Short mmCIF file of C-alpha atoms in Angstrom, two decimals:
data_model
loop_
_atom_site.label_atom_id
_atom_site.label_comp_id
_atom_site.label_asym_id
_atom_site.label_seq_id
_atom_site.Cartn_x
_atom_site.Cartn_y
_atom_site.Cartn_z
CA GLU F 117 0.00 0.00 0.00
CA VAL F 118 1.29 3.44 -0.94
CA GLN F 119 1.54 5.46 2.24
CA LEU F 120 2.95 8.68 3.66
CA VAL F 121 3.18 9.20 7.42
CA GLU F 122 4.08 12.56 8.91
CA SER F 123 5.51 13.14 12.36
CA GLY F 124 7.28 15.78 14.40
CA GLY F 125 4.50 18.29 14.97
CA GLY F 126 3.86 19.90 18.32
CA LEU F 127 3.55 23.08 20.33
CA VAL F 128 6.36 25.60 20.01
CA LYS F 129 6.85 29.21 21.04
CA PRO F 130 7.26 31.98 18.46
CA GLY F 131 10.84 32.05 17.28
CA GLY F 132 11.29 28.35 17.98
CA SER F 133 12.12 25.46 15.68
CA LEU F 134 10.62 22.12 14.69
CA ARG F 135 11.62 19.40 12.27
CA LEU F 136 8.87 17.52 10.51
CA SER F 137 9.41 14.09 8.99
CA CYS F 138 7.47 12.15 6.39
CA GLY F 139 8.04 8.43 5.96
CA ALA F 140 7.15 6.87 2.62
CA SER F 141 6.31 3.26 1.86
CA GLY F 142 4.79 1.19 -0.93
CA PHE F 143 6.54 2.99 -3.78
CA ASN F 144 10.03 3.84 -5.01
CA PHE F 145 10.50 7.06 -3.03
CA SER F 146 13.63 8.14 -4.86
CA ASP F 147 11.71 8.37 -8.15
CA TYR F 148 9.27 11.01 -6.97
CA SER F 149 9.28 14.72 -6.27
CA MET F 150 7.69 15.53 -2.92
CA ASN F 151 5.89 18.45 -1.32
CA TRP F 152 4.79 19.95 1.96
CA VAL F 153 1.33 21.54 2.04
CA ARG F 154 -0.23 23.16 5.09
CA GLN F 155 -3.70 24.07 6.24
CA ALA F 156 -4.27 26.67 8.95
CA PRO F 157 -7.26 26.10 11.23
CA GLY F 158 -10.47 26.68 9.29
CA LYS F 159 -8.55 27.75 6.17
CA GLY F 160 -7.71 26.30 2.77
CA LEU F 161 -4.72 24.41 1.45
CA GLU F 162 -1.45 26.28 1.07
CA TRP F 163 1.57 24.87 -0.73
CA VAL F 164 4.75 25.31 1.33
CA ALA F 165 7.73 23.65 -0.35
CA SER F 166 8.73 21.15 -3.05
CA LEU F 167 11.82 19.04 -3.63
CA GLY F 168 12.79 17.18 -6.79
CA SER F 169 13.38 13.44 -6.77
CA ARG F 170 17.17 13.76 -6.71
CA VAL F 171 17.18 17.29 -5.34
CA THR F 172 17.00 18.53 -8.91
CA TYR F 173 14.97 21.52 -7.75
CA ILE F 174 13.75 23.15 -4.55
CA PHE F 175 10.90 25.66 -4.33
CA TYR F 176 9.41 27.53 -1.38
CA THR F 177 6.41 29.74 -0.97
CA ASP F 178 7.51 33.31 -0.26
CA SER F 179 6.32 33.39 3.36
CA VAL F 180 8.70 30.61 4.45
CA LYS F 181 11.79 31.44 2.38
CA GLY F 182 14.83 31.78 4.59
CA ARG F 183 13.08 30.09 7.54
CA PHE F 184 12.11 26.63 6.28
CA THR F 185 14.33 24.02 4.64
CA ILE F 186 13.02 21.00 2.76
CA SER F 187 15.26 17.96 2.43
CA ARG F 188 15.12 14.24 1.80
CA ASP F 189 17.00 11.05 2.51
CA ASN F 190 16.23 8.60 -0.28
CA ALA F 191 18.04 5.80 1.56
CA LYS F 192 15.61 6.22 4.45
CA ASN F 193 12.55 6.89 2.25
CA SER F 194 12.03 10.10 4.18
CA LEU F 195 11.17 13.73 3.53
CA TYR F 196 11.87 16.48 6.05
CA LEU F 197 10.90 20.07 6.76
CA GLN F 198 13.15 22.03 9.10
CA MET F 199 11.19 25.00 10.37
CA ASN F 200 13.07 27.81 12.12
CA ASN F 201 12.00 31.17 13.49
CA LEU F 202 8.42 29.97 13.65
CA ARG F 203 5.60 32.49 13.69
CA VAL F 204 2.05 32.30 15.01
CA GLU F 205 0.83 32.29 11.41
CA ASP F 206 2.73 29.04 10.74
CA THR F 207 0.18 27.23 12.93
CA ALA F 208 -1.37 24.57 10.70
CA VAL F 209 -1.71 20.93 9.85
CA TYR F 210 1.27 20.05 7.66
CA TYR F 211 0.76 17.43 4.96
CA CYS F 212 3.38 15.57 3.01
CA SER F 213 2.35 14.80 -0.57
CA ARG F 214 3.74 13.06 -3.62
CA LYS F 215 3.92 14.72 -7.02
CA GLY F 216 2.26 12.66 -9.73
CA SER F 217 3.33 12.25 -13.34
CA TYR F 218 2.44 15.86 -14.02
CA TYR F 219 1.83 18.76 -11.64
CA PHE F 220 -0.68 17.15 -9.34
CA MET F 221 -0.43 15.57 -5.88
CA ASP F 222 -1.59 11.99 -6.01
CA VAL F 223 -0.77 10.72 -2.52
CA TRP F 224 -1.21 12.58 0.77
CA GLY F 225 -0.35 11.75 4.35
CA LYS F 226 -2.68 12.24 7.29
CA GLY F 227 -0.82 15.33 8.43
CA THR F 228 0.93 16.52 11.59
CA THR F 229 -0.18 19.51 13.61
CA VAL F 230 2.12 22.43 14.35
CA THR F 231 0.97 25.01 16.88
CA VAL F 232 3.00 28.17 17.39
CA SER F 233 1.90 29.99 20.51
CA SER F 234 3.37 31.71 23.52
CA SER K 989 1.52 35.95 -8.49
CA TYR K 990 -1.07 33.63 -9.99
CA GLU K 991 -4.44 33.24 -8.26
CA LEU K 992 -7.35 30.83 -8.52
CA THR K 993 -10.85 31.88 -7.46
CA GLN K 994 -13.56 29.49 -6.27
CA PRO K 995 -17.02 30.21 -4.84
CA PRO K 996 -16.95 29.74 -1.05
CA SER K 997 -19.99 27.49 -1.07
CA VAL K 998 -22.26 25.49 -3.35
CA SER K 999 -25.47 23.72 -2.40
CA VAL K 1000 -27.11 20.81 -4.18
CA SER K 1001 -30.00 18.45 -3.56
CA PRO K 1002 -29.32 14.71 -3.34
CA GLY K 1003 -29.37 13.08 -6.78
CA GLN K 1004 -28.84 16.38 -8.58
CA THR K 1005 -25.76 17.71 -10.36
CA ALA K 1006 -23.31 20.01 -8.60
CA SER K 1007 -20.91 22.27 -10.47
CA ILE K 1008 -17.93 23.92 -8.79
CA THR K 1009 -16.00 26.52 -10.74
CA CYS K 1010 -12.41 27.64 -10.57
CA SER K 1011 -11.28 30.75 -12.41
CA GLY K 1012 -7.89 32.16 -13.25
CA ASP K 1013 -6.23 34.16 -15.99
CA GLY K 1014 -5.58 32.00 -19.03
CA LEU K 1015 -6.60 28.90 -17.10
CA GLN K 1016 -7.25 26.98 -20.32
CA ASN K 1017 -3.48 27.01 -20.88
CA LYS K 1018 -2.80 25.22 -17.64
CA TYR K 1019 -3.68 21.75 -16.39
CA VAL K 1020 -6.16 21.85 -13.50
CA SER K 1021 -6.41 19.30 -10.71
CA TRP K 1022 -9.23 18.89 -8.20
CA TYR K 1023 -9.10 17.56 -4.64
CA GLN K 1024 -11.80 16.53 -2.20
CA GLN K 1025 -11.29 17.02 1.52
CA LYS K 1026 -13.84 15.70 3.96
CA SER K 1027 -14.00 17.11 7.46
CA GLY K 1028 -10.98 16.11 9.52
CA ARG K 1029 -9.44 14.12 6.67
CA SER K 1030 -6.59 14.54 4.23
CA PRO K 1031 -7.25 15.74 0.68
CA ILE K 1032 -7.65 13.13 -2.04
CA LEU K 1033 -7.05 13.63 -5.74
CA LEU K 1034 -10.27 13.55 -7.78
CA VAL K 1035 -9.24 14.84 -11.20
CA HIS K 1036 -5.91 15.73 -12.77
CA GLN K 1037 -4.83 17.23 -16.07
CA ASP K 1038 -8.28 18.76 -16.45
CA ILE K 1039 -10.25 15.59 -17.13
CA LYS K 1040 -8.39 12.49 -15.91
CA ARG K 1041 -9.63 10.47 -12.95
CA PRO K 1042 -7.31 8.35 -10.79
CA SER K 1043 -8.33 4.75 -10.41
CA GLY K 1044 -11.02 4.34 -7.79
CA ILE K 1045 -12.63 7.73 -8.35
CA PRO K 1046 -16.26 7.30 -9.48
CA GLU K 1047 -17.28 8.45 -12.95
CA ARG K 1048 -19.75 10.80 -11.23
CA PHE K 1049 -16.80 13.16 -10.79
CA SER K 1050 -15.64 14.88 -13.96
CA GLY K 1051 -13.63 17.92 -14.89
CA SER K 1052 -13.51 20.40 -17.73
CA ASN K 1053 -11.41 23.44 -18.56
CA SER K 1054 -12.19 26.16 -21.07
CA GLY K 1055 -11.34 29.81 -21.35
CA ASP K 1056 -10.59 31.27 -17.94
CA ALA K 1057 -12.60 28.75 -15.93
CA ALA K 1058 -12.45 25.10 -15.00
CA THR K 1059 -15.39 23.16 -13.63
CA LEU K 1060 -15.72 20.12 -11.41
CA THR K 1061 -19.04 18.42 -12.04
CA ILE K 1062 -20.54 15.90 -9.66
CA THR K 1063 -23.53 14.01 -11.01
CA GLU K 1064 -26.04 12.07 -8.89
CA THR K 1065 -24.71 13.87 -5.83
CA GLN K 1066 -24.77 11.87 -2.61
CA ALA K 1067 -24.73 12.95 1.02
CA THR K 1068 -21.24 11.45 1.26
CA ASP K 1069 -20.04 14.00 -1.30
CA GLU K 1070 -20.31 16.77 1.29
CA ALA K 1071 -16.78 18.10 1.55
CA ASP K 1072 -14.47 20.93 0.65
CA TYR K 1073 -13.23 20.93 -2.93
CA TYR K 1074 -10.03 22.60 -4.11
CA CYS K 1075 -8.69 23.31 -7.57
CA GLN K 1076 -4.95 23.49 -8.18
CA VAL K 1077 -2.56 24.40 -10.97
CA TRP K 1078 1.15 24.73 -11.53
CA ALA K 1079 2.11 28.30 -12.37
CA SER K 1080 5.75 28.71 -13.23
CA SER K 1081 5.92 32.09 -11.49
CA THR K 1082 4.25 30.90 -8.30
CA ALA K 1083 4.82 27.12 -8.36
CA TRP K 1084 1.86 25.21 -6.88
CA VAL K 1085 -1.33 27.25 -6.52
CA PHE K 1086 -4.55 26.16 -4.81
CA GLY K 1087 -7.91 27.81 -5.06
CA GLY K 1088 -9.52 29.00 -1.84
CA GLY K 1089 -11.81 26.00 -1.68
CA THR K 1090 -15.54 25.44 -2.07
CA LYS K 1091 -17.71 23.89 0.60
CA LEU K 1092 -20.28 21.59 -0.98
CA THR K 1093 -23.46 21.14 0.99
CA VAL K 1094 -25.90 18.39 0.06
CA LEU K 1095 -29.28 19.55 1.33
#
């Protein structure tokens, strides 16, 4: 079964850091570009960052540039999101997703919740 | 930056057809995907590349894209179709873009 499982969320103070992880199984992880997408409470989906299959490209949404770093370890079938200098507005459920054959996201994890609050 | 606009809400009676629109400049020149997100759940892919359905998605869900608007059509709408629906495109200047989402209510 194709599966993505996120972990690492939690409660952190403004200015703090968290590292999210996404474990992949059921497919050849190294062949796929991956993404992080977030959803603030009661809000819509917001793309956060993307990483090519062999780190061929990296993209970030403007609001996280310079604060978040996306990375992967193909040997461990894992995707990561290092989040530094967190802000209250980063509070959201963070989803890991797989890029399909074109620009769509065909597999999603269940998400991990990040709460930034003093 | 590129933007996609969706109506905040759409209502439909059970068994009827629901249409959810997504508008954006020159949208016909981009491939549109649609996602369904039920309350408390992760999004799932319903339609990609305007009209293609992943395996397991019922034929009741279909997509179209023409001019500056794309449409997700749900025929024979069921109570279980109540969810939020999002359109999405790739825009080279803005990377991945999602619409604001449409809440479908089956009355």
